[in-house]
GROMACS .gro file of N, CA and C in nm:
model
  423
    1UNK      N    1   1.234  -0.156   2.483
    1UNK     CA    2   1.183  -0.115   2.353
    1UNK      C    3   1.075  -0.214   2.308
    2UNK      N    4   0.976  -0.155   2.217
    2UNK     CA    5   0.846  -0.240   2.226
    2UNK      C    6   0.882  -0.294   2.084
    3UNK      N    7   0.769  -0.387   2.053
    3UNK     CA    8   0.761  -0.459   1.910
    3UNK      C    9   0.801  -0.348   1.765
    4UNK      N   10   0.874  -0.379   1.707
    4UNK     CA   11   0.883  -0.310   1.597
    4UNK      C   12   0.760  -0.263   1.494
    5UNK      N   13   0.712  -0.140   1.454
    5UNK     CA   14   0.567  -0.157   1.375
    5UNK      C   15   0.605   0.006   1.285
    6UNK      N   16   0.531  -0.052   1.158
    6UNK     CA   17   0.518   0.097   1.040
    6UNK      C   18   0.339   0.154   1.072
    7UNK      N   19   0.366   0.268   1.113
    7UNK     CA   20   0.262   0.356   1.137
    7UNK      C   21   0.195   0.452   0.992
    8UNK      N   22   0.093   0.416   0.953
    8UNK     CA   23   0.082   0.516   0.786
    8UNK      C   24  -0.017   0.648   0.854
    9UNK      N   25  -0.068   0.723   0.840
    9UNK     CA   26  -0.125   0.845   0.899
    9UNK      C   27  -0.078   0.962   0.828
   10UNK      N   28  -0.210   1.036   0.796
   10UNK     CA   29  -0.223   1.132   0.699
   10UNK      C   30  -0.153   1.263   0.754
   11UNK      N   31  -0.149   1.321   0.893
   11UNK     CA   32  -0.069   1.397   0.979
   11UNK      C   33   0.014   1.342   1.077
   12UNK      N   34   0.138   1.440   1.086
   12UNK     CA   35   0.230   1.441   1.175
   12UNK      C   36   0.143   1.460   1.323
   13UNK      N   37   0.090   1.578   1.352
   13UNK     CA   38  -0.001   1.581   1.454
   13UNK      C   39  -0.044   1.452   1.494
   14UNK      N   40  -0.103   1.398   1.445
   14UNK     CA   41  -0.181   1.295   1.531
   14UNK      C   42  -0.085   1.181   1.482
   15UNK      N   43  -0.020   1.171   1.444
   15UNK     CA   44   0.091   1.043   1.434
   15UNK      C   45   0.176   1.080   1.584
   16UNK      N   46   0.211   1.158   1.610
   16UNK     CA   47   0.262   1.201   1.714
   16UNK      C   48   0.187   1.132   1.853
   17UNK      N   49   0.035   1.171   1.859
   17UNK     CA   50   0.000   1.085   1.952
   17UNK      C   51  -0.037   0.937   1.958
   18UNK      N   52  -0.065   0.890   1.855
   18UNK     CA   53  -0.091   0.766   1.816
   18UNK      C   54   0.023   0.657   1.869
   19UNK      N   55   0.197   0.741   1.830
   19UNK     CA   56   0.312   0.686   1.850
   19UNK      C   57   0.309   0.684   1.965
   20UNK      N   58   0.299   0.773   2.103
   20UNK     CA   59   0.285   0.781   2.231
   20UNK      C   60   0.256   0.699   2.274
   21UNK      N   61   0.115   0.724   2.269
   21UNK     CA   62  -0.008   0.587   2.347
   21UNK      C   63   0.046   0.422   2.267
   22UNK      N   64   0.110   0.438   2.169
   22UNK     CA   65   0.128   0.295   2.166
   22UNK      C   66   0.278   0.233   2.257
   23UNK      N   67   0.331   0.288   2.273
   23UNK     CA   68   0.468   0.301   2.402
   23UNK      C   69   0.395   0.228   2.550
   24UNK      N   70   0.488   0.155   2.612
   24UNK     CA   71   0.629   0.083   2.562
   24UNK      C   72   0.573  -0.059   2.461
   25UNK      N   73   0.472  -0.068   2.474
   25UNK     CA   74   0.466  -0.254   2.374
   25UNK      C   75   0.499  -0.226   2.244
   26UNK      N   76   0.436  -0.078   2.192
   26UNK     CA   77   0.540  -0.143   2.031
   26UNK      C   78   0.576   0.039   2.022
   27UNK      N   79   0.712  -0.023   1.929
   27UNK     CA   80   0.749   0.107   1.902
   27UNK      C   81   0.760   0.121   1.718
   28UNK      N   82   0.702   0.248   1.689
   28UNK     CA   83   0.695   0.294   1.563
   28UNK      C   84   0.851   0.308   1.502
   29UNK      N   85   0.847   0.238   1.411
   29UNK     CA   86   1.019   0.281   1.320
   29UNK      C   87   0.990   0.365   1.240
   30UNK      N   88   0.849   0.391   1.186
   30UNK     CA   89   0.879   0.475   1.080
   30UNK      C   90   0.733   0.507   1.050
   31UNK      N   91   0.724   0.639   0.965
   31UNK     CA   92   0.585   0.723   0.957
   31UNK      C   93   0.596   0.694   0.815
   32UNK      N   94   0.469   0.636   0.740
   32UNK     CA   95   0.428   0.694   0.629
   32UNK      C   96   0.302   0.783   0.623
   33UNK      N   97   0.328   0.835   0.524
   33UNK     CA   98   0.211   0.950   0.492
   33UNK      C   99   0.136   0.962   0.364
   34UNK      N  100   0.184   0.909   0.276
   34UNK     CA  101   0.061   0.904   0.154
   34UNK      C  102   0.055   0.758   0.094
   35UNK      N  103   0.002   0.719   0.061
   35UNK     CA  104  -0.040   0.589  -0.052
   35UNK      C  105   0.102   0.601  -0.127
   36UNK      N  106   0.142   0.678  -0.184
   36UNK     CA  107   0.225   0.691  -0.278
   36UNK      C  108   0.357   0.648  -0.213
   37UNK      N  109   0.387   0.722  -0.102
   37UNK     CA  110   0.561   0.707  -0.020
   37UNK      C  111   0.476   0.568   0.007
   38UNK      N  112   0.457   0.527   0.085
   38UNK     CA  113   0.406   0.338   0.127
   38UNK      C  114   0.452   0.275  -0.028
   39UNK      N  115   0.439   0.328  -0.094
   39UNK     CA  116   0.481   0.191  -0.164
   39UNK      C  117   0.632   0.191  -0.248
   40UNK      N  118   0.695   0.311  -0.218
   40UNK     CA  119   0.861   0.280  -0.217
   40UNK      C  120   0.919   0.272  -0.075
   41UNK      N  121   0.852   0.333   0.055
   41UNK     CA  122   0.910   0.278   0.214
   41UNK      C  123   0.841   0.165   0.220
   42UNK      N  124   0.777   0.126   0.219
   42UNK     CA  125   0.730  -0.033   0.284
   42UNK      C  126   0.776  -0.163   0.262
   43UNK      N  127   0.787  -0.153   0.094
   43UNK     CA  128   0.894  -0.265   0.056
   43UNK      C  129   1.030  -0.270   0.101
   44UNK      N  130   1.082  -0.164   0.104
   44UNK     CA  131   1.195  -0.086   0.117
   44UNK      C  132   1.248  -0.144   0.281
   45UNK      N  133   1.131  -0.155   0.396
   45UNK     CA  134   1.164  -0.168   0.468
   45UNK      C  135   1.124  -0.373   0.543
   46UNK      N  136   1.050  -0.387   0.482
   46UNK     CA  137   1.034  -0.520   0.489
   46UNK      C  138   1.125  -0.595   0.459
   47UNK      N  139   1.191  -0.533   0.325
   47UNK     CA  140   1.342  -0.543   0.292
   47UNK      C  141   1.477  -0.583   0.362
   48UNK      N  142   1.453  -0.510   0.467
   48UNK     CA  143   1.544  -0.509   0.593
   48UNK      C  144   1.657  -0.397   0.504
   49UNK      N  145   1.635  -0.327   0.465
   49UNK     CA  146   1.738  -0.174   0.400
   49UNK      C  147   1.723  -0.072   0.580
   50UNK      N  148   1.850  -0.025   0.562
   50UNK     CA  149   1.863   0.013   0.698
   50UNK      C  150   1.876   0.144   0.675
   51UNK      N  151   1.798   0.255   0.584
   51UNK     CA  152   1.790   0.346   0.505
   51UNK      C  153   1.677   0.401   0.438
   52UNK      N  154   1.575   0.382   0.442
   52UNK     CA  155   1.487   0.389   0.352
   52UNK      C  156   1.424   0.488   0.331
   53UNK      N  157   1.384   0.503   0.195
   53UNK     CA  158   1.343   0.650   0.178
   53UNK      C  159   1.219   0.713   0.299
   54UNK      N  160   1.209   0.850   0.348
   54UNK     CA  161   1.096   0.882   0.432
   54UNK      C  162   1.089   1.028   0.370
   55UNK      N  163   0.949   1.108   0.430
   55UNK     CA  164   0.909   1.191   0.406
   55UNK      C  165   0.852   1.233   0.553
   56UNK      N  166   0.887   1.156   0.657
   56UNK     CA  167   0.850   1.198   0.786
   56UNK      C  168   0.984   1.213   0.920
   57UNK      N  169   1.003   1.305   0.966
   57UNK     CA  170   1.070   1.286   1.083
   57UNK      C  171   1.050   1.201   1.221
   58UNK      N  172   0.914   1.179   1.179
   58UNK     CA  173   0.881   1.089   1.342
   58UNK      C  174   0.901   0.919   1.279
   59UNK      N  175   0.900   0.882   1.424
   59UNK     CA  176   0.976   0.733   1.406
   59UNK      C  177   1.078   0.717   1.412
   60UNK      N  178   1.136   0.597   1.544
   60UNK     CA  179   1.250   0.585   1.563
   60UNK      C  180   1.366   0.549   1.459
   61UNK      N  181   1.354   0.547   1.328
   61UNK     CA  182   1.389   0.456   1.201
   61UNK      C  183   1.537   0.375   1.268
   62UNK      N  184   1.464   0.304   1.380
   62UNK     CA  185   1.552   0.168   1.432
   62UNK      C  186   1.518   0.063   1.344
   63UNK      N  187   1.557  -0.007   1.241
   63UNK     CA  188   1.518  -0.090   1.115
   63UNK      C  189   1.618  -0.191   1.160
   64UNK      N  190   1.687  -0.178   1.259
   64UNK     CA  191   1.756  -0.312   1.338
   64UNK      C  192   1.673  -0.406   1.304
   65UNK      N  193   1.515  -0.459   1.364
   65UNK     CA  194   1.455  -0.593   1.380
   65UNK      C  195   1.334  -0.527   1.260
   66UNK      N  196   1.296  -0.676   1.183
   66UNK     CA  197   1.188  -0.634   1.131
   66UNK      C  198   1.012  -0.614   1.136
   67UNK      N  199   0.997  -0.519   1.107
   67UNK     CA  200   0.819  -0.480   1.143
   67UNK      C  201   0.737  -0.590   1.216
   68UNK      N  202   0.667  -0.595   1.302
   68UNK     CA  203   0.548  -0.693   1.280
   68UNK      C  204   0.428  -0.677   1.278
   69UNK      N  205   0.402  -0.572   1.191
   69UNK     CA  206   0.278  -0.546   1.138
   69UNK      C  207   0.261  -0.408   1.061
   70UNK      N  208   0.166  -0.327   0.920
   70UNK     CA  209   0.154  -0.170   0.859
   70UNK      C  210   0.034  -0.125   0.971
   71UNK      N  211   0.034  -0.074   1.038
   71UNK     CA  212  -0.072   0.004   1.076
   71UNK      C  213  -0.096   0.090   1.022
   72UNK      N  214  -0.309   0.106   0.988
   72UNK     CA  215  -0.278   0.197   0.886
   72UNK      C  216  -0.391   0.315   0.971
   73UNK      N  217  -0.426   0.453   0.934
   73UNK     CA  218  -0.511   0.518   0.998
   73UNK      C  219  -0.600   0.527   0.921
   74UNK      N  220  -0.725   0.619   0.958
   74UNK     CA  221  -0.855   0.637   0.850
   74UNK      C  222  -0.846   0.718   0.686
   75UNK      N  223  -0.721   0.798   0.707
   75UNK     CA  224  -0.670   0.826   0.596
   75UNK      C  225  -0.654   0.786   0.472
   76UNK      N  226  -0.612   0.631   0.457
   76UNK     CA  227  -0.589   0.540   0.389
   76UNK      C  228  -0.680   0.418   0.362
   77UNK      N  229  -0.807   0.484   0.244
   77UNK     CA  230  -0.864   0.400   0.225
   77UNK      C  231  -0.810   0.254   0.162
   78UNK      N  232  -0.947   0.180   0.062
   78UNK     CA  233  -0.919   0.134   0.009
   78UNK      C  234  -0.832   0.084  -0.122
   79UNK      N  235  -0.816   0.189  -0.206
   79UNK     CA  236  -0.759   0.182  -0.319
   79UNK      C  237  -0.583   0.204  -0.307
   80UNK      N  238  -0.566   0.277  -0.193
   80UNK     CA  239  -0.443   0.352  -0.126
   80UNK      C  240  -0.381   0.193  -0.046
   81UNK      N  241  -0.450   0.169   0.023
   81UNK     CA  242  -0.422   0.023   0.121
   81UNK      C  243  -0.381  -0.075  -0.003
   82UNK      N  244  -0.476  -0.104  -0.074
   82UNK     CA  245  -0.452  -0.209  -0.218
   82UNK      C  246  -0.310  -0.167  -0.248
   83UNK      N  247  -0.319  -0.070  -0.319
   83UNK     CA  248  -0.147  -0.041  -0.377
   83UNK      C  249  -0.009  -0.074  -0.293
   84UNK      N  250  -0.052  -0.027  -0.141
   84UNK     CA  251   0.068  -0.063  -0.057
   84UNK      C  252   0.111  -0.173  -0.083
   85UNK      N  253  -0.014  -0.298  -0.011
   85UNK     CA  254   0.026  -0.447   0.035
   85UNK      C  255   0.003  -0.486  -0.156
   86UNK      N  256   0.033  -0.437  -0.255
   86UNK     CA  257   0.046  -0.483  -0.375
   86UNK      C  258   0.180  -0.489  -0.413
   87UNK      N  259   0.253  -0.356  -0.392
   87UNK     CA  260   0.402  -0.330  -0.324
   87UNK      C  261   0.430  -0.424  -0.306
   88UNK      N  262   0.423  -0.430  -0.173
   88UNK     CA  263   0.457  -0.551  -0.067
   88UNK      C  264   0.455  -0.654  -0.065
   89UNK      N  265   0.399  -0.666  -0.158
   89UNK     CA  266   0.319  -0.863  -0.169
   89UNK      C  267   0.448  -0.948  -0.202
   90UNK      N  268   0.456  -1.007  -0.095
   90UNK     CA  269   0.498  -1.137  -0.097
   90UNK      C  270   0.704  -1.118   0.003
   91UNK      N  271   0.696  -0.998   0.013
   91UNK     CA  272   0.841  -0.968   0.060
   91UNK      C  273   0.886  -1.026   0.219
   92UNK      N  274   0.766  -0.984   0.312
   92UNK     CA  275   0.782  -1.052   0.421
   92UNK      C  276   0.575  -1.015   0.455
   93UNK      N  277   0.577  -1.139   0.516
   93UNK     CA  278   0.422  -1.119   0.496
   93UNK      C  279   0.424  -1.088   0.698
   94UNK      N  280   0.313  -0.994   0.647
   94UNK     CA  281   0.340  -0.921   0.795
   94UNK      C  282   0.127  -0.819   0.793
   95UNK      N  283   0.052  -0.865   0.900
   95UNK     CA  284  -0.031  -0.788   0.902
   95UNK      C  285  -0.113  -0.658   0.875
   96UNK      N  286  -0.201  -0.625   0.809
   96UNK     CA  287  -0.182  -0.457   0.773
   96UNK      C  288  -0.318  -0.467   0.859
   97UNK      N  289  -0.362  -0.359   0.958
   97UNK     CA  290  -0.415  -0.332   1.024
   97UNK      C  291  -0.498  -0.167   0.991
   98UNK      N  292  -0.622  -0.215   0.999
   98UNK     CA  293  -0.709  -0.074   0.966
   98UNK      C  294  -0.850  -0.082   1.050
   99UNK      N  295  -0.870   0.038   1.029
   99UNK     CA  296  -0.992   0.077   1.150
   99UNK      C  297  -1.115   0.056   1.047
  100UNK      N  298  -1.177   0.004   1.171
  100UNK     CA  299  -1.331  -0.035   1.168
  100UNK      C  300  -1.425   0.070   1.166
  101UNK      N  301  -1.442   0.133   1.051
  101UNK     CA  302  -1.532   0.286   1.102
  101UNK      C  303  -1.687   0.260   1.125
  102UNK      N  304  -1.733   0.155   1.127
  102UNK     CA  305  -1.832   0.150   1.144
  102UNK      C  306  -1.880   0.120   1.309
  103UNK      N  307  -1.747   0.120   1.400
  103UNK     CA  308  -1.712   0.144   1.522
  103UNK      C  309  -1.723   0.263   1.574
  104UNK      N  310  -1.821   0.277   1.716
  104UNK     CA  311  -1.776   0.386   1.740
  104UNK      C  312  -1.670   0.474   1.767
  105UNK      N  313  -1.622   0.577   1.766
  105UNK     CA  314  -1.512   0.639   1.844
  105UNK      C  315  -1.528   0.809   1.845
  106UNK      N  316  -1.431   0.813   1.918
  106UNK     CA  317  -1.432   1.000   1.918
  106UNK      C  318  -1.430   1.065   1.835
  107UNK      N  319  -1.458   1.176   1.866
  107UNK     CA  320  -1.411   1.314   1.732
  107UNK      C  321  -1.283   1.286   1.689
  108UNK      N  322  -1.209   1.319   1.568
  108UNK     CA  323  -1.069   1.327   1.611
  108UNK      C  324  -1.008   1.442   1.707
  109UNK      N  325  -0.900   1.435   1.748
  109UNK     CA  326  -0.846   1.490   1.861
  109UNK      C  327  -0.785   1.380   1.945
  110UNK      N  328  -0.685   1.393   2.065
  110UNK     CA  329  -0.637   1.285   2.139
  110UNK      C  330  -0.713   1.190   2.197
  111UNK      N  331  -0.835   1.237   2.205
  111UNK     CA  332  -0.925   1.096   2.266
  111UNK      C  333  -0.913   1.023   2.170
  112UNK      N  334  -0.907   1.060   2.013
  112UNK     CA  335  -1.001   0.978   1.908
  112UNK      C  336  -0.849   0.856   1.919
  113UNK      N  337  -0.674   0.933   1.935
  113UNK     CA  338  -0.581   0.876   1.885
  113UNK      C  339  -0.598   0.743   1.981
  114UNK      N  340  -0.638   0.780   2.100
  114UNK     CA  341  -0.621   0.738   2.253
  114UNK      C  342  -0.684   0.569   2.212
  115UNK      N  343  -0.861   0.553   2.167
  115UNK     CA  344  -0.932   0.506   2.175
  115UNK      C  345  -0.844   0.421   2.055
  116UNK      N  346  -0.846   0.431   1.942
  116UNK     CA  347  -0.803   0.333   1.800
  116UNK      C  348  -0.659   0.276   1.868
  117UNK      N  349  -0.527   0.345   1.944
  117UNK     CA  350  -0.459   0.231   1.995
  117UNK      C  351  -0.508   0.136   2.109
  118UNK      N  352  -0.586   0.176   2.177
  118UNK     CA  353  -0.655   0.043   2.266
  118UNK      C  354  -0.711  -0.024   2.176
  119UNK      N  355  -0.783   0.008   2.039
  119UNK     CA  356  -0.852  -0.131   1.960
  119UNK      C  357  -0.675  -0.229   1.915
  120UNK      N  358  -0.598  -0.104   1.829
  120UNK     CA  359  -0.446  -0.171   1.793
  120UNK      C  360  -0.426  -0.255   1.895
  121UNK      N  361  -0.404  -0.223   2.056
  121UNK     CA  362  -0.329  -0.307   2.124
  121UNK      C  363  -0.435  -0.431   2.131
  122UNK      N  364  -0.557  -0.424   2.122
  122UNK     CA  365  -0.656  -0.589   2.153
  122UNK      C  366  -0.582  -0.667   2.037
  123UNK      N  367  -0.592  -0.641   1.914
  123UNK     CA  368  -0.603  -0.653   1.764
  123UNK      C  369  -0.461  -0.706   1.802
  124UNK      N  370  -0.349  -0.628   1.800
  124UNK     CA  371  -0.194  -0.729   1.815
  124UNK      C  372  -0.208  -0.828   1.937
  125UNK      N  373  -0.257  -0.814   2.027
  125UNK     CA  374  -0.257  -0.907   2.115
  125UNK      C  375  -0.329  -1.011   2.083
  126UNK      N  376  -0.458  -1.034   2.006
  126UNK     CA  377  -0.496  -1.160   1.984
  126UNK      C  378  -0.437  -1.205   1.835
  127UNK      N  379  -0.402  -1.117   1.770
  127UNK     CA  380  -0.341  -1.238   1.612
  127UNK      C  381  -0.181  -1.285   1.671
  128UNK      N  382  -0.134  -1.220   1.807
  128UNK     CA  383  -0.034  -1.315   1.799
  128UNK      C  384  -0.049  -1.383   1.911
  129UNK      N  385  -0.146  -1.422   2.013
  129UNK     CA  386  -0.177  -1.529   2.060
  129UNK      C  387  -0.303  -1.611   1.954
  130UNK      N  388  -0.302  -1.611   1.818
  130UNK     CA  389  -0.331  -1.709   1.752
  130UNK      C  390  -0.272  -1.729   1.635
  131UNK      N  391  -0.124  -1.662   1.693
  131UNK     CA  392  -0.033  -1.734   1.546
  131UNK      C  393  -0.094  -1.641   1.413
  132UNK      N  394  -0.121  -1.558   1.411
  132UNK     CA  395  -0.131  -1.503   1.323
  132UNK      C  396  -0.043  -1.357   1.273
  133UNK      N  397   0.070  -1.328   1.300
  133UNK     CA  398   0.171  -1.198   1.286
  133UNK      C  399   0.257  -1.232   1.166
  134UNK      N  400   0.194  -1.371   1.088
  134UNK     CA  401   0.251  -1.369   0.973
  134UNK      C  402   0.197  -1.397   0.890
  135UNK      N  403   0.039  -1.383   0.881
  135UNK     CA  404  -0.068  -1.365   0.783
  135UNK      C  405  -0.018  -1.211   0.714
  136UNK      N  406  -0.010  -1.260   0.596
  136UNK     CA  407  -0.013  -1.131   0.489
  136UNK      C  408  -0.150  -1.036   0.453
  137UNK      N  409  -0.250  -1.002   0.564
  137UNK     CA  410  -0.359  -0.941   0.533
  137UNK      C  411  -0.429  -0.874   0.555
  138UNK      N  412  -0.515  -0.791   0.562
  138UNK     CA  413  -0.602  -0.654   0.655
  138UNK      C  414  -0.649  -0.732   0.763
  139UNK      N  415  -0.638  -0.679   0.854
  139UNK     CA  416  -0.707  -0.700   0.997
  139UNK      C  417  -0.782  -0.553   1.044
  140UNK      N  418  -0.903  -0.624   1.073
  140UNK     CA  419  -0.945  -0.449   1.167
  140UNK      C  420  -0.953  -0.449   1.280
  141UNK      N  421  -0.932  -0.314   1.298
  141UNK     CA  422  -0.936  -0.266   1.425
  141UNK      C  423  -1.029  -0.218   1.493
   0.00000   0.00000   0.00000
């Protein structure tokens, strides 16, 4: 089983592949889907509550070990991202991760999911070979 991680994404559809391609290094516990649910699941689960409210069926909601990192999708701008880690602030400080759109990438469709977890997997692989998986702060992808 891979690293524990909260996946936010505006559809089930493409949360579906996103969760895939990130298998086996980390595995998704749990789907959020609007600005709004993120900020009663996120605390909720940083928490270490072995229960927490959802509005999604996908995700293993194994809340055994805690998160190490929000991944967030293009869905979730700025004002939406603010409110989460505002939530959140200060409960367990843990990475929030968002895409670089000024990056290229695909249409959406499975290439597009394909391409943003190869940036995720660079992006977790270097903040925690520099000690960084317990910075409380946006990272892009």
């Amino acid at each position: 089983m891979g690293a524990p991680v909260i996946l936010c994404g505006k559809t089930e559809e493409i949360g579906r592949g996103v969760i895939a391609f990130l298998k086996p290094e980390y595995d998704v516990i749990h789907f959020v889907m609007t600005p709004e649910a993120g900020v009663a699941q996120i605390p909720a689960i940083l928490q270490g509550e072995q229960a927490p409210p959802s509005d999604s069926t996908l995700g293993t909601k194994d809340y055994s070990k805690p998160p190490i990192a929000v991944i967030l999708g293009a869905a979730f701008d700025d004002a939406g991202t603010e409110v989460m880690m505002r939530a959140a602030a200060g409960i367990r400080p843990v990475p929030w991760l968002r895409p670089d759109t000024t990056k290229p990438a695909p249409p959406l469709g499975p290439e597009y999911g394909k391409a943003m977890v190869e940036r995720i997997k660079e992006l977790l692989a270097q903040l925690r070979e520099e000690g960084k998986l317990d910075e409380e702060k946006v990272q892009w992808y």
